Coordinates of C-alpha atoms in Angstrom, one line a residue:
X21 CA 137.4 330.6 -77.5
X22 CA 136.0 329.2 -74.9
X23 CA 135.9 325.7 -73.6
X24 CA 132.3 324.2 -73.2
X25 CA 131.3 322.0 -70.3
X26 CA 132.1 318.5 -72.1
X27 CA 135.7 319.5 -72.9
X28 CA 136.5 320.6 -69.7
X29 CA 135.2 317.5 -68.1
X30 CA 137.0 315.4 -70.4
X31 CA 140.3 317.8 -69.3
X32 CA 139.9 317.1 -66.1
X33 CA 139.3 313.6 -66.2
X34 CA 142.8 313.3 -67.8
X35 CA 144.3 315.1 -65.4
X36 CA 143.0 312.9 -62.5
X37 CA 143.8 309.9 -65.0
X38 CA 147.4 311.4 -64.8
X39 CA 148.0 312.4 -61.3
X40 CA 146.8 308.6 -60.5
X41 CA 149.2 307.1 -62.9
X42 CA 152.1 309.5 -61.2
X43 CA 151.0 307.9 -57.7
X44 CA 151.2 304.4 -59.2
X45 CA 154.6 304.9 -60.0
X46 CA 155.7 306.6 -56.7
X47 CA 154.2 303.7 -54.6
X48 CA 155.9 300.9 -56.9
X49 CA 159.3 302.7 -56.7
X50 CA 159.0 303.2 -53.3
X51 CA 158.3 299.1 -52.8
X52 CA 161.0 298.7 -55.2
X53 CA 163.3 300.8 -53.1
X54 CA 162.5 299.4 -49.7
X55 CA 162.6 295.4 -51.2
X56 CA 166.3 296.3 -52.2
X57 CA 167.2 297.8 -48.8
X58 CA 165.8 294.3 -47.1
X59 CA 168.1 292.3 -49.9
X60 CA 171.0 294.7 -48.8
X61 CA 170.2 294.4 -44.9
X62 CA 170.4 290.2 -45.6
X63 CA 173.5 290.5 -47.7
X64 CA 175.3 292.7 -44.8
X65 CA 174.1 290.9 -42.0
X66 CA 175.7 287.7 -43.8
X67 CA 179.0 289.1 -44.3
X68 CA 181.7 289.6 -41.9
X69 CA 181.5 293.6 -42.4
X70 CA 179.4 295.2 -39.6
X71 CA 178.9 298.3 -42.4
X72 CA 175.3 299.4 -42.3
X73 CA 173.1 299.5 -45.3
X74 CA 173.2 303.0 -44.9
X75 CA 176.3 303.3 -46.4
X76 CA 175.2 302.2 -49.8
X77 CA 171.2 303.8 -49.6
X78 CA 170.2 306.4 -48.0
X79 CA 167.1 308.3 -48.7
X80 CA 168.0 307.6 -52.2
X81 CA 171.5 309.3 -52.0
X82 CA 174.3 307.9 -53.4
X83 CA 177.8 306.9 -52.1
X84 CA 179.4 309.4 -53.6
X85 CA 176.9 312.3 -52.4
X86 CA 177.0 310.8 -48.5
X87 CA 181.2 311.0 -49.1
X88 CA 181.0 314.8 -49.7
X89 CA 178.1 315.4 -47.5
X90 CA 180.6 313.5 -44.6
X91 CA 183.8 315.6 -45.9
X92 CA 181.8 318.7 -45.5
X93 CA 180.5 317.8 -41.8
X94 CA 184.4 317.0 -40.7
X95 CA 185.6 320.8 -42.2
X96 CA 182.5 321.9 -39.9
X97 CA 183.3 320.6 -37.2
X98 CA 186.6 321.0 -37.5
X99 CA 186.4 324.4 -37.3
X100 CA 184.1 324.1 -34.5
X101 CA 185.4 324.4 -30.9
X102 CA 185.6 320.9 -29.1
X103 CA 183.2 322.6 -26.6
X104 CA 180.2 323.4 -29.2
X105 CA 180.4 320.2 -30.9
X106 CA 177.5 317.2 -30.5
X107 CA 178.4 313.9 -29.2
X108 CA 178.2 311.2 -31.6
X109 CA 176.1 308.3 -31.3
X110 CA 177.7 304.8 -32.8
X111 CA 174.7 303.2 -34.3
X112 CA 177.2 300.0 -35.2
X113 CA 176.9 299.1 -31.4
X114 CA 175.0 296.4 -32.7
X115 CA 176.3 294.1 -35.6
X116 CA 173.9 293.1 -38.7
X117 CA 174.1 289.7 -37.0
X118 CA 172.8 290.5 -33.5
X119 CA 170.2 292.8 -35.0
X120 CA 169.2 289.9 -36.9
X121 CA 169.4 287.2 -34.0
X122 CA 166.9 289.7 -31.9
X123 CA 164.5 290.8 -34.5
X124 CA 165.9 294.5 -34.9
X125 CA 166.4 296.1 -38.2
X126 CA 168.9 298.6 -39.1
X127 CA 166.6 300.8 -40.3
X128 CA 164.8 303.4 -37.8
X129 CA 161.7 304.8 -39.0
X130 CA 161.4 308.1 -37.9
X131 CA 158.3 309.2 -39.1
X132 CA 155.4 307.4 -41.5
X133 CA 153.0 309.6 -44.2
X134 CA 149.9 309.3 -45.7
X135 CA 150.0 307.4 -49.1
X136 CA 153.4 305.9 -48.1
X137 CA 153.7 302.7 -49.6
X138 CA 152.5 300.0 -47.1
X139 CA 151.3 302.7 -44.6
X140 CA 147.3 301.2 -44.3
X141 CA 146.2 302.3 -41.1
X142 CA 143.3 300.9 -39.5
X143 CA 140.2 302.6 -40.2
X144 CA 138.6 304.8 -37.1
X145 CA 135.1 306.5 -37.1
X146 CA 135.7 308.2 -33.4
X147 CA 132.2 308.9 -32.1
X148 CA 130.4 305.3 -34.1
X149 CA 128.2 304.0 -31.5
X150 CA 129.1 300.3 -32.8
X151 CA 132.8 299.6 -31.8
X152 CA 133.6 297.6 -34.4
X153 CA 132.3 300.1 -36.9
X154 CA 134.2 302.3 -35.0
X155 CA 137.6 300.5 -35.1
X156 CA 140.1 299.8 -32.6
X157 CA 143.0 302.2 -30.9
X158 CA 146.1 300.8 -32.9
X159 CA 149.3 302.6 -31.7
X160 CA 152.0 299.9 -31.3
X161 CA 155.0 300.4 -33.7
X162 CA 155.5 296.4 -33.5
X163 CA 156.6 294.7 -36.7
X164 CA 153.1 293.6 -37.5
X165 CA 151.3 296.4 -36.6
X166 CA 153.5 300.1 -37.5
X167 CA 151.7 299.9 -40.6
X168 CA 148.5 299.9 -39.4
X169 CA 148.3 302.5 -36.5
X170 CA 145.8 304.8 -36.0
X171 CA 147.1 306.7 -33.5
X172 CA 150.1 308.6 -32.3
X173 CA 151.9 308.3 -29.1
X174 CA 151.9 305.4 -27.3
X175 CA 150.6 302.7 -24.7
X176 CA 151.2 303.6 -20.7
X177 CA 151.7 307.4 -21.2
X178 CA 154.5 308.2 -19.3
X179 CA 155.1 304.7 -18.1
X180 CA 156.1 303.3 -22.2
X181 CA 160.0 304.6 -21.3
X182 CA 160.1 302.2 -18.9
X183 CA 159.0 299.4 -21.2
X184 CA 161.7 301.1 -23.6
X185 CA 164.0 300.4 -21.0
X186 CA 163.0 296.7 -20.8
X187 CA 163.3 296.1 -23.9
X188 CA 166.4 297.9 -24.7
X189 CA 168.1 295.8 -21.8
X190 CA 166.3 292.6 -23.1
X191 CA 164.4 292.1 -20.5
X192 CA 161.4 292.2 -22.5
X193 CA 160.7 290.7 -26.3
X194 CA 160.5 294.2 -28.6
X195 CA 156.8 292.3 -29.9
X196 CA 156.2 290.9 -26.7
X197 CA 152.3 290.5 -27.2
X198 CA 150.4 290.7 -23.9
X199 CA 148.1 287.5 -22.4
X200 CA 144.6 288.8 -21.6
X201 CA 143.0 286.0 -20.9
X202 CA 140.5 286.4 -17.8
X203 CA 141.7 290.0 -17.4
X204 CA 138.2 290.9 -18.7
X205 CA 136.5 293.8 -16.3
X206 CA 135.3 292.9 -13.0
X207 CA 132.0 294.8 -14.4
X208 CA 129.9 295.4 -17.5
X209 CA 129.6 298.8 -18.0
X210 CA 127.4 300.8 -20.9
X211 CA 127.3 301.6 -23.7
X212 CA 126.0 304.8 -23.0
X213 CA 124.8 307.9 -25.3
X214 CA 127.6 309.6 -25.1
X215 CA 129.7 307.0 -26.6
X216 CA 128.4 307.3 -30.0
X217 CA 129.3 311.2 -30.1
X218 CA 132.8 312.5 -30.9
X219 CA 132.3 315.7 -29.6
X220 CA 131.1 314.5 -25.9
X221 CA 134.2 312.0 -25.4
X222 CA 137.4 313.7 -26.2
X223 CA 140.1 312.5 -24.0
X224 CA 139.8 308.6 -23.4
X225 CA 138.2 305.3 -24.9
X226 CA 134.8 305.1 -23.8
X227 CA 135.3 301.3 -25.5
X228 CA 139.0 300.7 -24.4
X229 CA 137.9 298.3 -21.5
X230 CA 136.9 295.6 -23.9
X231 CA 139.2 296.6 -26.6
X232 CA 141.1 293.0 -26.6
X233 CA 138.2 290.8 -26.4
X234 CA 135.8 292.6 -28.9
X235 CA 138.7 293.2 -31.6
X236 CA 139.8 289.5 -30.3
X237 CA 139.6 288.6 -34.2
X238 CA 141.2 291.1 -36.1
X239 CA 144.1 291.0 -34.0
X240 CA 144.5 287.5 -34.5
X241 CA 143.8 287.2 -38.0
X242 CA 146.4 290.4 -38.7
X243 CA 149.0 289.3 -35.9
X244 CA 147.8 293.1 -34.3
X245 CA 148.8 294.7 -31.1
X246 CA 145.8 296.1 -29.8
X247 CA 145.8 296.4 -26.0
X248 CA 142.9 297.8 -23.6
X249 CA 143.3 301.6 -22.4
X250 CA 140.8 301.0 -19.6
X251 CA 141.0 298.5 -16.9
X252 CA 138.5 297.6 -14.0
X253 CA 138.7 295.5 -10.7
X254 CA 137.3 295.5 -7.7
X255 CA 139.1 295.8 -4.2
X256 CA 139.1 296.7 -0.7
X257 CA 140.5 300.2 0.4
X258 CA 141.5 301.2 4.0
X259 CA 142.3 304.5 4.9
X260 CA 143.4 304.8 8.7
X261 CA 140.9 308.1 9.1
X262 CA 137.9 305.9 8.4
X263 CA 137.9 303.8 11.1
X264 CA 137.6 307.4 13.0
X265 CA 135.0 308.3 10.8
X266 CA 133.2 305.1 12.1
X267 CA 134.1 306.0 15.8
X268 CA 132.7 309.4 15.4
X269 CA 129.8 308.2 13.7
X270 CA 130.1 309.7 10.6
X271 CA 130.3 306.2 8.6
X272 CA 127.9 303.4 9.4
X273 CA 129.2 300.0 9.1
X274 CA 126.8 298.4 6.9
X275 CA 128.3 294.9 5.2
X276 CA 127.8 295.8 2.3
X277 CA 130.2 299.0 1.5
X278 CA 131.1 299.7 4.9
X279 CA 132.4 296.8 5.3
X280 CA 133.6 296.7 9.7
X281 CA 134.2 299.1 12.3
X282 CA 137.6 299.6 11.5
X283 CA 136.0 301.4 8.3
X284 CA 137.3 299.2 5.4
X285 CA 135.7 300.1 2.2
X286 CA 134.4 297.9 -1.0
X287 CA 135.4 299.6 -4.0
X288 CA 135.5 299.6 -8.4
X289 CA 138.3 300.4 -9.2
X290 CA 138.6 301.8 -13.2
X291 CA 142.3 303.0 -14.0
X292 CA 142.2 304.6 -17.4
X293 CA 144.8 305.9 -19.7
X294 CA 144.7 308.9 -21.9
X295 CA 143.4 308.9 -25.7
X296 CA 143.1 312.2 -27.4
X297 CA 140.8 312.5 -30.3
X298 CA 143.0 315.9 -31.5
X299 CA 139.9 318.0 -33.2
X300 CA 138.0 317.2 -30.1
X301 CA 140.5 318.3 -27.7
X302 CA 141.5 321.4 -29.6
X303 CA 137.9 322.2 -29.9
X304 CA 137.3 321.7 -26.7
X305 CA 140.7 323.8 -25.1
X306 CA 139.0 326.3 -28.2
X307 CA 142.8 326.3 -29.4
X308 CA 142.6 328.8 -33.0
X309 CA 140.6 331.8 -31.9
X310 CA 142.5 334.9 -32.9
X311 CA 144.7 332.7 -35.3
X312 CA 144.1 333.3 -38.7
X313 CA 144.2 329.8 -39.9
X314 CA 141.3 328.7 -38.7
X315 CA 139.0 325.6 -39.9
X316 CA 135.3 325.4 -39.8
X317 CA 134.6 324.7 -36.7
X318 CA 136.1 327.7 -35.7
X319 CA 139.3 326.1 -33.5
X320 CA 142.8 324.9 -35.3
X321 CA 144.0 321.8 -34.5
X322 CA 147.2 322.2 -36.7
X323 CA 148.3 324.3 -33.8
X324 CA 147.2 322.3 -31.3
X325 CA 149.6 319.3 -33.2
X326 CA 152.2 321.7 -34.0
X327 CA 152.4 322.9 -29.8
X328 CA 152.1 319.2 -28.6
X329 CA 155.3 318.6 -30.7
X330 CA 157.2 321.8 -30.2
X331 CA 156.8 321.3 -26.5
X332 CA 157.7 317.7 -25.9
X333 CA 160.9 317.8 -27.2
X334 CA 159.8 317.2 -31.0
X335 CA 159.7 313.6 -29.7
X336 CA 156.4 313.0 -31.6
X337 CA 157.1 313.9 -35.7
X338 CA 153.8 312.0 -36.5
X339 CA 152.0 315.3 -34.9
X340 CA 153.1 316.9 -38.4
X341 CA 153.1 314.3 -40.8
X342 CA 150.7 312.3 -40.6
X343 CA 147.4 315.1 -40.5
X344 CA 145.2 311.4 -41.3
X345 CA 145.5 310.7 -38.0
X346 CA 143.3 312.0 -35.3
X347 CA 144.0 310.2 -32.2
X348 CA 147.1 310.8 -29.6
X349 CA 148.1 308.9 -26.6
X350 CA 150.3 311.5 -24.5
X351 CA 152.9 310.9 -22.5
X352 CA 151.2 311.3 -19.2
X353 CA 149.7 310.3 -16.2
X354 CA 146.2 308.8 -16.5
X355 CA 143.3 308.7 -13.7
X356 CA 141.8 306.3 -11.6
X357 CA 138.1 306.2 -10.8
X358 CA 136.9 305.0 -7.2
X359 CA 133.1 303.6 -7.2
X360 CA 131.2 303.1 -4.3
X361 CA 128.1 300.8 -4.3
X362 CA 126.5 300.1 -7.7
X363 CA 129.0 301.2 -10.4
X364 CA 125.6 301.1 -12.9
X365 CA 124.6 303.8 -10.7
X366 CA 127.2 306.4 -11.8
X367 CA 124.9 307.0 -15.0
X368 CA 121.7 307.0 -13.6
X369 CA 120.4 310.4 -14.1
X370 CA 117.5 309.9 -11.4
X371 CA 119.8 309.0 -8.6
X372 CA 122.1 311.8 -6.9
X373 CA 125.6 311.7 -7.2
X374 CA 128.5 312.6 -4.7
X375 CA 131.5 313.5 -6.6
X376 CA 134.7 314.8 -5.7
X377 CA 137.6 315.2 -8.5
X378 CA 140.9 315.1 -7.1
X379 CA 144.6 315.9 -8.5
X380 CA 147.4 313.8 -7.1
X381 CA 149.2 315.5 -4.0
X382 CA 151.9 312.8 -3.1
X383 CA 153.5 314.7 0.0
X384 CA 150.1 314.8 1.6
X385 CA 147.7 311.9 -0.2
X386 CA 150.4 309.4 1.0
X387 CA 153.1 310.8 3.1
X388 CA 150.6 312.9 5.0
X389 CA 152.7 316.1 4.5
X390 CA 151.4 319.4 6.8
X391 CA 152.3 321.7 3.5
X392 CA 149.2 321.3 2.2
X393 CA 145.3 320.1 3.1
X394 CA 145.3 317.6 0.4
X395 CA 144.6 314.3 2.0
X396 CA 141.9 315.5 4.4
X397 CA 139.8 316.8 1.2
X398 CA 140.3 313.8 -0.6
X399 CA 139.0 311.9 3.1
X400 CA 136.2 314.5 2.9
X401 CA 135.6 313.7 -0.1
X402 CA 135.6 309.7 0.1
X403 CA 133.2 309.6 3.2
X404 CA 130.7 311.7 1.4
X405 CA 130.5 309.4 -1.6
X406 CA 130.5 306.3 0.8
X407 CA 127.1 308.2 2.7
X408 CA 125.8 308.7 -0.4
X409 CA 126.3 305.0 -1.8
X410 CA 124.7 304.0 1.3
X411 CA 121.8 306.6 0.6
X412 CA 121.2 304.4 -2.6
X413 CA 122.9 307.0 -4.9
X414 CA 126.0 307.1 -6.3
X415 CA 129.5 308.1 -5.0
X416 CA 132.5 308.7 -6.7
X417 CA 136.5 309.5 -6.2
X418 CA 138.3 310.8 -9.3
X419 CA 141.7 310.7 -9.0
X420 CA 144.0 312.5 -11.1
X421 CA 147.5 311.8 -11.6
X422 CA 148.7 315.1 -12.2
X423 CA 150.8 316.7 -9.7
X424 CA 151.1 320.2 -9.0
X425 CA 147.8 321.3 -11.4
X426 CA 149.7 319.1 -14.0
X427 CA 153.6 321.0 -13.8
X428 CA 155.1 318.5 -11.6
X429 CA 156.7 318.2 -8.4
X430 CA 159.6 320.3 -9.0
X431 CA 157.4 323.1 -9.6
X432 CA 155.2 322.5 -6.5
X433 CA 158.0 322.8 -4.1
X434 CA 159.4 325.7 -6.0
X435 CA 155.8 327.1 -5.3
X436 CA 156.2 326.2 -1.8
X437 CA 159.2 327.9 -1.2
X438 CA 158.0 331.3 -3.2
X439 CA 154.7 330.8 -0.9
X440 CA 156.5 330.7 2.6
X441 CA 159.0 333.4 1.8
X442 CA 156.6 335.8 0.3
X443 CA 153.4 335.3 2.0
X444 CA 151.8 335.1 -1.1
X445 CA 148.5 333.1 -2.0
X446 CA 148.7 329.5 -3.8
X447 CA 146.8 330.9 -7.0
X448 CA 149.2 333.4 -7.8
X449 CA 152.3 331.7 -7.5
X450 CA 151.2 329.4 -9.6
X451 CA 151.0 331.9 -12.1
X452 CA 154.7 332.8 -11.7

């Protein structure tokens, strides 16, 4: 018999009734779970004992199941030549009473998912032309603030394991909170277009300059870390080939950018670090043609996650687990932008614009190495956008901090050496 269109609502309506009551229940037991784990953590870290809470709870294991789980890892390893075998890592460095003195838990969240219990991130509209619509770039796994990240990753790119390092030797507070007072930019700069679509701005924060200041409240009111991914300045630059450049006459002191004869420069300066918007990018890179899991839009950004994982070392489980969130900080180098003359300039569509997009080449940019013709481009490069400044247009220096098209230095000498001893052009060893 069939069902008619009433009864069938009515079926379904008890099954969503259901699978919310089910849901209910996981997140209370799970709060249940975790308020017992802090009463434990307080008990042990009042006791003499230096025994971890682990040893009682542990993903909702028992003692008795860890016991047989350990006795069966011993047999393993005994039977496991001393060669083959993992070092062990002796969490109990650290008593209960030092974690508690400096803040640290016993617990180590690995990963976080969505629905968790406490897990709220803050909410982000990437591409909202208002910012605070939009919502702030929340990635620090501070106290306060784990439970609210929107992103992945975190702040510095390659630089945060050095402010691991800090911390780890106490040289810096684990929720040390930054001052930014009068760190604002040394310019106002947009908003422009672009900023309000997700699909033209895929790789930074076109509103991480002001980040602090306009999000000024919610951090305060919700004790968040929310730090600026942009940062601007202004500064002076000499270059000892400039004051050539003036000799020849091919710069033009003029006060103003051209600052003297010896050719010193006024420049903006806008460092910026790396925030990926992940369907973006992978649309973008067009990562998921030829796969056959493919989304709408025609690219896959599961694999684009699943690669960026797999090939750092798995150091990033979030990648996998939490599919909610759509923004990455990587763990690289970022970019620096060089302005000459009027930085409001740079998106004026009816001036012209000299531009020259440079990857870092430390041997020759700084040591002035003869392996390569690196620093004269970037010269080349920097006199033309200085002219054209002076012209009343716009010039700009865009400098990458990726060495060796973004493998590294120890694969740009390797690519050196193959280059001398086989005669062989710089595009194809690369490829090697």
């Amino acid at each position: 018999m069939a069902t008619s269109q009433p009864d069938r609502e009515d079926l379904l309506l008890q099954i969503l009734n259901t699978l919310q009551s089910v849901q209910n229940g996981y997140n209370q037991l799970s709060q249940a779970v975790q308020n017992i784990q802090g009463r434990l953590e307080g008990i042990v870290g009042q006791g003499p004992s230096p025994t971890r809470i682990s040893q009682y709870v542990h993903n909702g294991e028992t003692v008795e199941s860890l016991h047989e789980k350990r006795q069966e890892e011993e047999r393993s390893a005994a039977e496991t030549p001393q060669e083959l075998q993992a070092p062990t890592i002796n969490w109990n460095i650290v008593s209960p009473q030092q974690n508690a003195s400096s803040g640290l838990s016993s617990r180590i969240v690995l990963t976080t998912y969505p629905g968790q219990s406490g897990i709220d991130p803050i909410l982000m509209n990437w591409g909202h032309s208002d910012p605070v619509k939009r919502g702030p770039v929340v990635v620090s796994r501070s106290q306060n603030t784990i439970r609210r990240r929107n992103a992945i990753g975190a702040h510095g790119g390659s630089y945060s394991v050095y402010y691991a390092l800090a911390v780890a030797s106490r040289n810096l507070d684990k929720d040390h909170k930054p001052d930014f007072t009068n760190a604002q930019p040394a310019v106002n700069l947009g908003p422009f277009p672009q900023w309000g679509d997700a699909k033209k701005i895929v790789s930074i924060d076109p509103w991480g300059h002001v980040s602090p200041w306009v999000f000024a409240s919610m951090s305060r009111e919700e004790n968040l870390h929310i730090r600026p991914t942009i940062a601007v300045t202004r500064a002076h630059m000499k270059l000892p080939e400039l004051e050539e450049s003036v000799r020849a006459g091919r710069l033009h002191p003029d006060g103003k950018i051209c600052l003297n004869n010896t050719g010193e420069l006024a420049v903006t300066k806008f460092a910026v670090e790396p925030v990926w918007y992940l369907p973006g990018v992978a649309e973008r890179f067009g990562i998921g043609f030829g796969f056959s899991r493919i989304d709408r839009q025609g690219t896959d950004e599961g694999t684009l996650r699943r690669s960026l994982f797999e090939n750092t070392g798995g150091s990033f489980p979030e990648l996998i687990t939490r599919a909610d969130i759509k923004l990455f900080l990587p763990p690289i180098g970022g970019l620096t932008v060089y302005c000459f003359g009027d930085p409001s300039k740079m998106s004026n569509r009816d001036v012209k614009l000299a531009l020259r997009i440079h990857d870092e080449c430390n041997g020759s940019d700084v040591f002035g190495s003869d392996i390569c013709t690196c620093r004269p481009y970037l010269i080349f490069g920097v006199e033309e956008a200085v002219k054209e400044a002076q012209a009343g247009g716009s010039g700009v220096v865009i400098y990458f901090r990726k060495e060796g098209r973004a493998l590294g230095e120890v694969t740009k000498y390797l690519v050196y050496n193959a280059r001398m001893s086989r005669a062989l052009l710089p595009n194809s060893t690369f490829e090697n």
